[in-house]
Short mmCIF file of C-alpha atoms in Angstrom, two decimals:
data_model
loop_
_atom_site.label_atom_id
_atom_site.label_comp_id
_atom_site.label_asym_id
_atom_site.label_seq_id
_atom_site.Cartn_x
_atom_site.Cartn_y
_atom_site.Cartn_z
CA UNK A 1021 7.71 10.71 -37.14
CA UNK A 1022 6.62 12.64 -34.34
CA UNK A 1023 8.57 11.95 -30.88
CA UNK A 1024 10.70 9.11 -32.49
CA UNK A 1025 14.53 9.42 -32.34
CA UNK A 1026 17.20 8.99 -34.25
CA UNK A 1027 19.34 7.36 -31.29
CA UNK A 1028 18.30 4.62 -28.59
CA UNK A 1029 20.47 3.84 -25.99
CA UNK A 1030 19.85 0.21 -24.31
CA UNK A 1031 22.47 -0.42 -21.08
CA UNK A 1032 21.14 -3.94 -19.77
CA UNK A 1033 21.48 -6.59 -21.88
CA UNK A 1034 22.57 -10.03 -20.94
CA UNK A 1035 21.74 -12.81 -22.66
CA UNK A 1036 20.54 -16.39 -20.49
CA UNK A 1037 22.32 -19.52 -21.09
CA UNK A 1038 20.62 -21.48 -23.24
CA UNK A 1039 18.06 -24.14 -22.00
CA UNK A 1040 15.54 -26.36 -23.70
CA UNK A 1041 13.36 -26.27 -20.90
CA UNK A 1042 9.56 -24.72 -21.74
CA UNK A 1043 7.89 -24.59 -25.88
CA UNK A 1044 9.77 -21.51 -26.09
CA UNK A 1045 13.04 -20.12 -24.20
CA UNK A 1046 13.63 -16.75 -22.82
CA UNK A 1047 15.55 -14.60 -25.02
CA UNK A 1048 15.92 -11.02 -25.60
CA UNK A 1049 14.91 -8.76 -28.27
CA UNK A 1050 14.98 -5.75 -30.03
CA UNK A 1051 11.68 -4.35 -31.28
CA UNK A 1052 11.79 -1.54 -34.38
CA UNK A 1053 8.80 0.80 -35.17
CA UNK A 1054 9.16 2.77 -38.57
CA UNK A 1055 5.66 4.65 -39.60
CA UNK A 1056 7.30 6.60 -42.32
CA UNK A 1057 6.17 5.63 -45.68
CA UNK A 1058 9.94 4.33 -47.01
CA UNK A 1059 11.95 1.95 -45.46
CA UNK A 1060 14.92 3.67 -42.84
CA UNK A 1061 18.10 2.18 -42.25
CA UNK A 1062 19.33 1.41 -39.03
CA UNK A 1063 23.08 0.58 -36.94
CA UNK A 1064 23.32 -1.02 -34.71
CA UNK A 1065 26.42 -0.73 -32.23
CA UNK A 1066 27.13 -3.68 -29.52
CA UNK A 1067 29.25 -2.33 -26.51
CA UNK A 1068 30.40 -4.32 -23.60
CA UNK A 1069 32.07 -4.19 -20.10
CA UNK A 1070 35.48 -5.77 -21.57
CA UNK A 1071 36.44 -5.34 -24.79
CA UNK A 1072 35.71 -3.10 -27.74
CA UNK A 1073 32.66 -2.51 -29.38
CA UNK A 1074 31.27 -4.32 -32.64
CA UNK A 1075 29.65 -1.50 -34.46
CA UNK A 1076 27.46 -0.80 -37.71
CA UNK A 1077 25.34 -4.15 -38.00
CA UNK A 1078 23.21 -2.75 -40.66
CA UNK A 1079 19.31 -3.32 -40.23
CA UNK A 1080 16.74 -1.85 -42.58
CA UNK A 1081 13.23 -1.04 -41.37
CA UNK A 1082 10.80 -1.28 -43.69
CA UNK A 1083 8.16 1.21 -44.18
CA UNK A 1084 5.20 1.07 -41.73
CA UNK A 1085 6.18 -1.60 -40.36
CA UNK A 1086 7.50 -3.04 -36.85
CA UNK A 1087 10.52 -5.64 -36.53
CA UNK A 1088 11.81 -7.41 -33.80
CA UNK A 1089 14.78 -8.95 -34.01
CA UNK A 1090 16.04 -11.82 -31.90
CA UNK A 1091 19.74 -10.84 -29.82
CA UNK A 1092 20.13 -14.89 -29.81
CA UNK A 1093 20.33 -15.40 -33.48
CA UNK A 1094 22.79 -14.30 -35.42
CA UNK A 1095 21.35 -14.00 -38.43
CA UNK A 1096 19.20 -11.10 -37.35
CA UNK A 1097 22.46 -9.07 -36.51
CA UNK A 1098 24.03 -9.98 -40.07
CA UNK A 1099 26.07 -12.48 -38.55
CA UNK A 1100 27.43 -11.46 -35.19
CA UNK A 1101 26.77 -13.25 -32.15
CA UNK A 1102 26.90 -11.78 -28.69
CA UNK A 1103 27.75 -14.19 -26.16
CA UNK A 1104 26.21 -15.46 -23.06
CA UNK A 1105 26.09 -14.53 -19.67
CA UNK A 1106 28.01 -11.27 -20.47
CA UNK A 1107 26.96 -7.81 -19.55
CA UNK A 1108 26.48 -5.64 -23.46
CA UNK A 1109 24.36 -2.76 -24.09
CA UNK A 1110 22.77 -1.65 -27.23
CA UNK A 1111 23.10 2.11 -29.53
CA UNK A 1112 20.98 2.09 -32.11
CA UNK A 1113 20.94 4.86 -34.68
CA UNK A 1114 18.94 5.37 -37.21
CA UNK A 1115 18.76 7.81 -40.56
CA UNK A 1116 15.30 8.95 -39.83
CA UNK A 1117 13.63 9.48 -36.60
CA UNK A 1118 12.00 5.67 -35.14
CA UNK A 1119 10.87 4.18 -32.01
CA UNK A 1120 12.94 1.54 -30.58
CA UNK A 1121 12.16 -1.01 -27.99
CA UNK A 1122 14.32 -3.61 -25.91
CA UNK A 1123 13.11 -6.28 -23.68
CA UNK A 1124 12.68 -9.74 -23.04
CA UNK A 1125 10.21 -11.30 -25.48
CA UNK A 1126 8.46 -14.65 -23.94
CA UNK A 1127 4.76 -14.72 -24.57
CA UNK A 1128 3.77 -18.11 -23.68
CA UNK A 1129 4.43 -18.41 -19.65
CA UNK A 1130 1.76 -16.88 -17.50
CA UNK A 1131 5.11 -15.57 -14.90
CA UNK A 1132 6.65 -14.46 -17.85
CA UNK A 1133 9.35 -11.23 -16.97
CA UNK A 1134 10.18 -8.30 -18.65
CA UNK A 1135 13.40 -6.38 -18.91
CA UNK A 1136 12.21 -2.99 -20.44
CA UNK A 1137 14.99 -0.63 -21.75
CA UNK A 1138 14.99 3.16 -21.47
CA UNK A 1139 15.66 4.78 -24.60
CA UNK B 156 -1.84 19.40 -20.02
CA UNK B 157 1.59 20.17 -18.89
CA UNK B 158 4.00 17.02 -19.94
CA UNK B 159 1.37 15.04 -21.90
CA UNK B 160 1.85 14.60 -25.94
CA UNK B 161 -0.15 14.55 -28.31
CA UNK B 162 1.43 11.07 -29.79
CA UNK B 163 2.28 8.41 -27.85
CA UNK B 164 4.22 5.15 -29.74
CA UNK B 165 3.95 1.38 -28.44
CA UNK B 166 6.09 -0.92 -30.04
CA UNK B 167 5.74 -4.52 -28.11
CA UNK B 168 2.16 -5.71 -28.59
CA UNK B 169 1.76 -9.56 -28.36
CA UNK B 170 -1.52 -10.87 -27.40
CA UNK B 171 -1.19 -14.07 -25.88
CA UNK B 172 -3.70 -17.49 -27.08
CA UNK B 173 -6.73 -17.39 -25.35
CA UNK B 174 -6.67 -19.78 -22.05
CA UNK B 175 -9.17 -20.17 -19.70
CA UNK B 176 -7.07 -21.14 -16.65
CA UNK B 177 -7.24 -18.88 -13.97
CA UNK B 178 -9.67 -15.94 -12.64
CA UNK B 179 -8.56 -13.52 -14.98
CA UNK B 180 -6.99 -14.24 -18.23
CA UNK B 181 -3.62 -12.28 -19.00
CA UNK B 182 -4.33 -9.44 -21.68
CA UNK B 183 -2.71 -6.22 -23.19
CA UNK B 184 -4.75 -3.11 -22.26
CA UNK B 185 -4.13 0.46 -23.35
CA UNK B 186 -4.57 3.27 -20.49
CA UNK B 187 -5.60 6.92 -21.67
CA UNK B 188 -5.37 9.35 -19.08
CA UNK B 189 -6.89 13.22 -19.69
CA UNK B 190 -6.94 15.46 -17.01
CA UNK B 191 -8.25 18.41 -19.69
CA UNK B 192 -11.78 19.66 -18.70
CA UNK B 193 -13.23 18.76 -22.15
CA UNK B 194 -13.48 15.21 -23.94
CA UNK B 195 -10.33 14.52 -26.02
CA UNK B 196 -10.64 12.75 -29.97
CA UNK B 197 -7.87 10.01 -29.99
CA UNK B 198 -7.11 8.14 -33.36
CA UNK B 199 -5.18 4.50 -33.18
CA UNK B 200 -3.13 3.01 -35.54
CA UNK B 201 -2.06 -0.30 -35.47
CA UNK B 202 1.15 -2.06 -37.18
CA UNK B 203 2.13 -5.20 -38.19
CA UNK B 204 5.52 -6.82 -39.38
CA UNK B 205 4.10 -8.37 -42.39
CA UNK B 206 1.09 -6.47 -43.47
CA UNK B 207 -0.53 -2.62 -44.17
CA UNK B 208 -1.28 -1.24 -40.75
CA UNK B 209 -5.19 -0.55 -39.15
CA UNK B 210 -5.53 2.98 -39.44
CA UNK B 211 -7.67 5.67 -37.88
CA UNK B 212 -9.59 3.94 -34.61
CA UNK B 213 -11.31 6.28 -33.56
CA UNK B 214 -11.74 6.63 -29.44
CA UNK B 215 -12.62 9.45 -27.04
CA UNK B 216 -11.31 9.72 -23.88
CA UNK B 217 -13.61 11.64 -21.26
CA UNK B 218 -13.13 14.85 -19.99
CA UNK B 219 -10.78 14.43 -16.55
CA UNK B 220 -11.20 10.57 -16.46
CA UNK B 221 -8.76 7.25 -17.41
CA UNK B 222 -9.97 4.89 -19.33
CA UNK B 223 -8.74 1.46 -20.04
CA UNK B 224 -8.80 -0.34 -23.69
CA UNK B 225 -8.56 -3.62 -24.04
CA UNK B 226 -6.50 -5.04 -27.07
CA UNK B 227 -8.22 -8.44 -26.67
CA UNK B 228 -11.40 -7.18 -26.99
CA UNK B 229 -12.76 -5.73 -30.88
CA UNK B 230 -15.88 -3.58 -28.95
CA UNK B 231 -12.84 -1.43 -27.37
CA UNK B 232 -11.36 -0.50 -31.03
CA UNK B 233 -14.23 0.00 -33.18
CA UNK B 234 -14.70 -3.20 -34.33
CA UNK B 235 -11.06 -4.19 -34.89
CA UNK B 236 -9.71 -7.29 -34.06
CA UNK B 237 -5.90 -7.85 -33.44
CA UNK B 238 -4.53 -11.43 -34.18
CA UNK B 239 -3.32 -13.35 -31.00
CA UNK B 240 0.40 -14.81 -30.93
CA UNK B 241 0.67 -11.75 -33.58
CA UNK B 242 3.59 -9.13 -33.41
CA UNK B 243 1.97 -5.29 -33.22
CA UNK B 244 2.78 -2.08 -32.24
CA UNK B 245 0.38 1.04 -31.49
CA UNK B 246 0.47 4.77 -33.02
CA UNK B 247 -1.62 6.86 -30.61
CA UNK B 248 -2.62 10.25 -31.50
CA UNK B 249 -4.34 12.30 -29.77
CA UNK B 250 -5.72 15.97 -31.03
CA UNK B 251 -4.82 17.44 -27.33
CA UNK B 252 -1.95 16.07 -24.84
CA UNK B 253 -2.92 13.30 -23.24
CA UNK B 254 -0.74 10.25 -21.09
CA UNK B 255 -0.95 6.95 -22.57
CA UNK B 256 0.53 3.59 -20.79
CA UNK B 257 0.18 0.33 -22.49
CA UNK B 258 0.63 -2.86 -20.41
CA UNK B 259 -0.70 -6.18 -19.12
CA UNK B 260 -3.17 -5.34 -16.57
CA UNK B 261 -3.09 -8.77 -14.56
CA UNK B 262 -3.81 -7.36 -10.86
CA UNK B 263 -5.42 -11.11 -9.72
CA UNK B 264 -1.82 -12.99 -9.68
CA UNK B 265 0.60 -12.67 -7.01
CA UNK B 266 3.59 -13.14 -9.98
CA UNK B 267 1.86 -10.73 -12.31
CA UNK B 268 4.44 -9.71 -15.13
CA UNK B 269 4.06 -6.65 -16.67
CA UNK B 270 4.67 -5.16 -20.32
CA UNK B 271 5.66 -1.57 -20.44
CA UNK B 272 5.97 0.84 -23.33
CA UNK B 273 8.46 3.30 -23.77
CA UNK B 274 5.74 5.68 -25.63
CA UNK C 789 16.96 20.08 -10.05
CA UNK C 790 18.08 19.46 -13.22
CA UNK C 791 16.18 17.14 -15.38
CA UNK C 792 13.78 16.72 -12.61
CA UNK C 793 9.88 17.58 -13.26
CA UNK C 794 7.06 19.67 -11.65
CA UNK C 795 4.39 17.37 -13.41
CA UNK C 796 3.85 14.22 -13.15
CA UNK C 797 1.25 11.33 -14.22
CA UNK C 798 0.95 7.59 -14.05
CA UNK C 799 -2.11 6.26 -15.65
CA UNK C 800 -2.45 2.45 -14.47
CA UNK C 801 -3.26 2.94 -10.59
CA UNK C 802 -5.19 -0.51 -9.49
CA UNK C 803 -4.71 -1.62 -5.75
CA UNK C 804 -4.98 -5.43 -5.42
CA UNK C 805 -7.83 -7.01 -3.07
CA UNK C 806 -6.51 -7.13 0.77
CA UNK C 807 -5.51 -10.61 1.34
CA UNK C 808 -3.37 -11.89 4.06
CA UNK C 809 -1.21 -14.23 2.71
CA UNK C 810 2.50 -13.96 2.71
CA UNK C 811 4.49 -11.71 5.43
CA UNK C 812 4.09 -8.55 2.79
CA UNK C 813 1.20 -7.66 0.93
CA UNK C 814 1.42 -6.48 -2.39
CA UNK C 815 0.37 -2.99 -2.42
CA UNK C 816 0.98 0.14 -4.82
CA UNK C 817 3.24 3.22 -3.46
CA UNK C 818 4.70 6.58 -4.96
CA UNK C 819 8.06 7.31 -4.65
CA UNK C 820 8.71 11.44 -4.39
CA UNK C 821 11.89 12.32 -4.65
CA UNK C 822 13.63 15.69 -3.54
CA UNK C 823 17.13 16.64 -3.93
CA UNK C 824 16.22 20.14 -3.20
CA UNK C 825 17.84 21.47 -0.05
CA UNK C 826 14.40 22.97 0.68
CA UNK C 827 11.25 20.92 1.18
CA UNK C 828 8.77 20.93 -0.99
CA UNK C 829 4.90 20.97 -1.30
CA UNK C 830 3.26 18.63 -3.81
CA UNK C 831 -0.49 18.03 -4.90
CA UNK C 832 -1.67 14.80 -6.07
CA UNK C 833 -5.11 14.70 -7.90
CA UNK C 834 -6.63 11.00 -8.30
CA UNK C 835 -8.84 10.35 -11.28
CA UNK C 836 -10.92 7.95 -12.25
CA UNK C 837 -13.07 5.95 -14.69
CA UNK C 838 -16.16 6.62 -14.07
CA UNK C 839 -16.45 9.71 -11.22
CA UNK C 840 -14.74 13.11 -10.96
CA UNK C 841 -11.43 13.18 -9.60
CA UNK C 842 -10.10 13.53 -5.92
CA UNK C 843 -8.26 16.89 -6.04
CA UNK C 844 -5.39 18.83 -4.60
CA UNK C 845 -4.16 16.10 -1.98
CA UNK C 846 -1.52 17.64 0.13
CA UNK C 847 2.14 16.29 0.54
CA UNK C 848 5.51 17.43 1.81
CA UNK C 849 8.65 16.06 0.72
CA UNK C 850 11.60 17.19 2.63
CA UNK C 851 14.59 18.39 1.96
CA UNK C 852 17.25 15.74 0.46
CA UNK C 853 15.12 13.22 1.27
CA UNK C 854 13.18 10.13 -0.54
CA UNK C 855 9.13 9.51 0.91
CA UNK C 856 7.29 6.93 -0.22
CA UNK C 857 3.43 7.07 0.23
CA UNK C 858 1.40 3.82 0.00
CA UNK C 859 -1.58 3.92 -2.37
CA UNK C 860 -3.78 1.69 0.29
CA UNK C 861 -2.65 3.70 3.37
CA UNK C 862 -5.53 7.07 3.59
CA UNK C 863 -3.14 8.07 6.24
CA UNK C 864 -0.56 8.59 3.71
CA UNK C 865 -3.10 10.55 1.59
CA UNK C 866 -4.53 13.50 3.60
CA UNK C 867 -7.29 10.42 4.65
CA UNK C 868 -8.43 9.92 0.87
CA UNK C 869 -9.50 6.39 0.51
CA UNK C 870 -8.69 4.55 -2.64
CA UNK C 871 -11.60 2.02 -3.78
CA UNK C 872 -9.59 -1.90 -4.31
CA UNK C 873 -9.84 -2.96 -7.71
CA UNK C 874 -10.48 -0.27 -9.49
CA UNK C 875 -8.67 1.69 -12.28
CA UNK C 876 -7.16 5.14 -10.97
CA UNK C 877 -4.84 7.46 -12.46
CA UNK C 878 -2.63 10.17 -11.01
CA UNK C 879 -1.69 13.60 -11.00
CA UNK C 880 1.67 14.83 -9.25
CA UNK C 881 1.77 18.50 -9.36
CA UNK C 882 5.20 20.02 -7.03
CA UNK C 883 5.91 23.96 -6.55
CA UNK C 884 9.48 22.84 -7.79
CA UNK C 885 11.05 19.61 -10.27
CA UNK C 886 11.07 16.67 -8.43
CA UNK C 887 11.44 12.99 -9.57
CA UNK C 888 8.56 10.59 -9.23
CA UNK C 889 7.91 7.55 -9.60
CA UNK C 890 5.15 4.78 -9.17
CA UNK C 891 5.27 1.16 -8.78
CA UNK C 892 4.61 -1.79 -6.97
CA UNK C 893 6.69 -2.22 -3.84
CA UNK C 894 7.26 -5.85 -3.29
CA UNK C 895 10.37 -6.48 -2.21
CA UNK C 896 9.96 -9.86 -0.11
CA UNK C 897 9.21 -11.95 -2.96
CA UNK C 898 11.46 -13.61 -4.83
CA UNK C 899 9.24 -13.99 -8.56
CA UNK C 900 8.29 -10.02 -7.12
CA UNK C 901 6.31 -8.24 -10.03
CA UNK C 902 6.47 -4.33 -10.44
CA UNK C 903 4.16 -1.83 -11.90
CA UNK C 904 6.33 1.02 -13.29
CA UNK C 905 4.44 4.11 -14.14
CA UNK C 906 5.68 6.62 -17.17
CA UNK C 907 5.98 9.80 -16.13
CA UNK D 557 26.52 11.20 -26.63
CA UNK D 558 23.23 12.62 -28.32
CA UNK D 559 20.83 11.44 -26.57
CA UNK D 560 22.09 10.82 -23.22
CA UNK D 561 22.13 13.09 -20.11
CA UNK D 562 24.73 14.15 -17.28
CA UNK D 563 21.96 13.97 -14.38
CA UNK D 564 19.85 10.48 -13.61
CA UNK D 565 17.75 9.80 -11.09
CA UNK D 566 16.65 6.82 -9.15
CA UNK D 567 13.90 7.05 -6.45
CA UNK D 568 12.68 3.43 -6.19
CA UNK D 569 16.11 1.42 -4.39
CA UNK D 570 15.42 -1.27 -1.91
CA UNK D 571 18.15 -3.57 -0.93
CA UNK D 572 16.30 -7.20 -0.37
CA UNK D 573 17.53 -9.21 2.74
CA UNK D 574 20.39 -11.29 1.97
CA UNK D 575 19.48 -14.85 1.22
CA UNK D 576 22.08 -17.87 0.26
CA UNK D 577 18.38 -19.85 -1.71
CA UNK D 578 19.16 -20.53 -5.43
CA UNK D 579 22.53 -20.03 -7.63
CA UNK D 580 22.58 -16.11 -8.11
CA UNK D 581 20.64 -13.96 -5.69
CA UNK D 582 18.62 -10.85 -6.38
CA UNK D 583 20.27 -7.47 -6.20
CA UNK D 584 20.41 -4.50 -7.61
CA UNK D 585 22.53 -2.91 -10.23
CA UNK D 586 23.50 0.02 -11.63
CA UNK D 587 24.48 0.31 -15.48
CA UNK D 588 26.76 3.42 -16.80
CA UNK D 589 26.78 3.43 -20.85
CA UNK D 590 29.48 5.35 -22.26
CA UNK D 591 29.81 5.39 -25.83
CA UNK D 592 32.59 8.55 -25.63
CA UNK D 593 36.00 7.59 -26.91
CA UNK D 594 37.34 8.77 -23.52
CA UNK D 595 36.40 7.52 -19.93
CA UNK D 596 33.90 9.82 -18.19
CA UNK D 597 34.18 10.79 -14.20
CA UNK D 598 30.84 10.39 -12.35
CA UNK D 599 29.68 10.85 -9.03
CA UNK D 600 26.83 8.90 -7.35
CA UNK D 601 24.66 10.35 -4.53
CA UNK D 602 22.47 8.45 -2.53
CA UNK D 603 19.28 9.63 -0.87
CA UNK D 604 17.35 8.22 2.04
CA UNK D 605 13.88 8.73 3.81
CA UNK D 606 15.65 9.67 7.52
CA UNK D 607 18.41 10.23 7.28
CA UNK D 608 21.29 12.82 4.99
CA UNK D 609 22.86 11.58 1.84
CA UNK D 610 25.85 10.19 1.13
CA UNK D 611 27.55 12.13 -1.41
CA UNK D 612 29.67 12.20 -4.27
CA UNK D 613 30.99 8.65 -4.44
CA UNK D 614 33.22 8.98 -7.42
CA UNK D 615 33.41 6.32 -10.57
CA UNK D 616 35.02 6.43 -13.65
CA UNK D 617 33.37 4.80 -17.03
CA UNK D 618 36.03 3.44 -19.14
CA UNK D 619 35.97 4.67 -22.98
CA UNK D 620 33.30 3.03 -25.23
CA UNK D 621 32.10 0.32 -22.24
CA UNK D 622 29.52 -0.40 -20.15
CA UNK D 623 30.08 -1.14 -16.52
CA UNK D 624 27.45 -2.67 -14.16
CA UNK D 625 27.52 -1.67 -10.49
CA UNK D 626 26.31 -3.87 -7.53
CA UNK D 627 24.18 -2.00 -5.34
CA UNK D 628 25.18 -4.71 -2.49
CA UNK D 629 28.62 -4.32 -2.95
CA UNK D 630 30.41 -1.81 -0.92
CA UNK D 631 33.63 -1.67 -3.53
CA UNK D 632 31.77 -1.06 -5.90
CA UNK D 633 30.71 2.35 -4.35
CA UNK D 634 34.23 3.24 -3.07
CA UNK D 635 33.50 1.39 0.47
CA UNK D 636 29.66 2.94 0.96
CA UNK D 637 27.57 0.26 2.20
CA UNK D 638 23.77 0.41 1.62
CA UNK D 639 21.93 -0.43 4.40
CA UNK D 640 19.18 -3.91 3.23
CA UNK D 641 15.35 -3.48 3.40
CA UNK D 642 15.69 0.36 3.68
CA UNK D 643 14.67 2.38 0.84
CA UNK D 644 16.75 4.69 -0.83
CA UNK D 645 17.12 6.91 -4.03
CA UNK D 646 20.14 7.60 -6.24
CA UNK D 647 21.45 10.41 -8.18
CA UNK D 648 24.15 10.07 -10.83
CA UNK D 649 25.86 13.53 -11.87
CA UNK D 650 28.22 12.90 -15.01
CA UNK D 651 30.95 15.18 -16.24
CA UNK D 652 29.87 14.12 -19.97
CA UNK D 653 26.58 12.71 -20.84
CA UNK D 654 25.79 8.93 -20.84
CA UNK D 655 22.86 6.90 -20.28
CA UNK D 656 22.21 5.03 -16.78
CA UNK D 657 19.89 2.09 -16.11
CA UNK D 658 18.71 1.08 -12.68
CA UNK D 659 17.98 -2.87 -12.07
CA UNK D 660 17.69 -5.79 -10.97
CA UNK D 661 20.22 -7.68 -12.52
CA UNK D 662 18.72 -11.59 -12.29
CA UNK D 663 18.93 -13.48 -14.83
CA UNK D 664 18.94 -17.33 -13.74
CA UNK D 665 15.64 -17.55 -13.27
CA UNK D 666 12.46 -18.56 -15.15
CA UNK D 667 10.53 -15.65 -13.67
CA UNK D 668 12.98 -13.03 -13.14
CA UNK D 669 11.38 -9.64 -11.92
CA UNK D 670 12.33 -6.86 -12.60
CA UNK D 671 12.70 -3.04 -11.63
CA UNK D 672 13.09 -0.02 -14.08
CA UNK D 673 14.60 3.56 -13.10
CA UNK D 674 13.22 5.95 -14.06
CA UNK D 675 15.97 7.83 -15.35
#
């Protein structure tokens, strides 16, 4: 996969509180681009200003396909939840070379805001 | 062209519902930039999370011009349409360096958002 | 300058109609950036859609400093006049690596939107 | 750190006025990643349009953390004030590489905007 990497590096993420204002909140997500023709499995490592990391959430891609998974819900980080309000950042490495994206996913609000990470 | 590649990854496409509120409708628009002195062959591929990508869109960019594609509109990628509310992601490749940027191109709004890619 | 470029280009260049509301317009500006303990001379081409490009526009950044030009200021361009509302792409060419960048400079606002160009 | 670098740059910094509207106010921030097992020593230099730069503010990056930085706070830049509504640039010069994001760190708010170093 030409120009993908095997590591991403994603410094600013932060989580809102949770509100049930709006048909759908803000939340922050993590999008995965694989082109290869067999699925590539990713870690993911969750660092954070205070305390030690939580390391090697497995993820797999799967082949030409993109993913995004949700920060918010635990189920799309087999299990672990990062908290609130609290300053983490994001390596992800993967066995072949992908494309990674981070960034605030809210489609529906014509203001809607974008944190954008930078690889 | 001296920093361009010749492929260019986008992996946050989301075209938003159709509204009709306001001047001029939010959209996703793909930018291809060639400052070579001859027309440049680009070929787009487009990915899904639940289905075989759209392969092989053919485009030319113009010798020493920029040129804007619209993802909302089929004429722009040969016919192709992309779902709305739909997650995607864009393989650009291009037989001679070029600079690609895909974003929302929403200039009329004083709160414009804007999507980037990492490429 | 280490990790610092002599090429640059930002592909989504599209100054806003002139309006008058609100103490600061929204405008578009390049940011050059020189940690050089020399000045140095930069050329900025402008391309567009649909006519050849404006070429070899002269700038000086000096010496450990930061300059920002303003897109809708000809003053700030050798008295090249960029056409409102219309796509434009550019070229930063510099005799030695600087750091660039392009974007919307709006910082009076508080939902403030920003155009960030890729390099 | 594969994938990270021991030089950043920052051209785009622009301290808004101080306001007391709404719960958290907009500022900028500075985010050091450091996935080493052993703190890393950096130094931050900061660039202006008129005036010399202030150099070699020193910070340390704990082991395995990432720290956020308030561009508005003076102890977080060992007692360097920025001066509001001026613009300035940054450079971050690390003895090991890591990976730095520039922001706006401002999260309370439906419509958050954002700005994105360019690294």
């Amino acid at each position: 996969m030409e120009g993908g990497k095997k590591v991403w590096y994603f410094p600013d993420g932060y989580l809102p509180e949770k509100s049930t204002a709006g048909a759908m909140e803000a939340h922050e997500a993590l999008m995965l681009f694989n082109t290869h023709e067999k699925p590539v499995a990713v870690k993911i490592d969750i660092y954070f200003s205070d305390r030690a990391p939580a390391r090697d959430i497995a993820v797999t891609v799967p082949a030409e396909r993109i993913i995004a998974l949700r920060m918010d819900h635990p189920e799309d980080l087999a299990g672990n939840r990062i908290p609130p309000v609290t300053q983490y950042a994001l390596r992800i490495r993967a066995e072949e070379p992908i494309v990674v994206q981070f960034g605030r996913l809210d489609t529906t609000q014509n203001n809607m805001a974008y944190y954008v990470g930078v690889g």
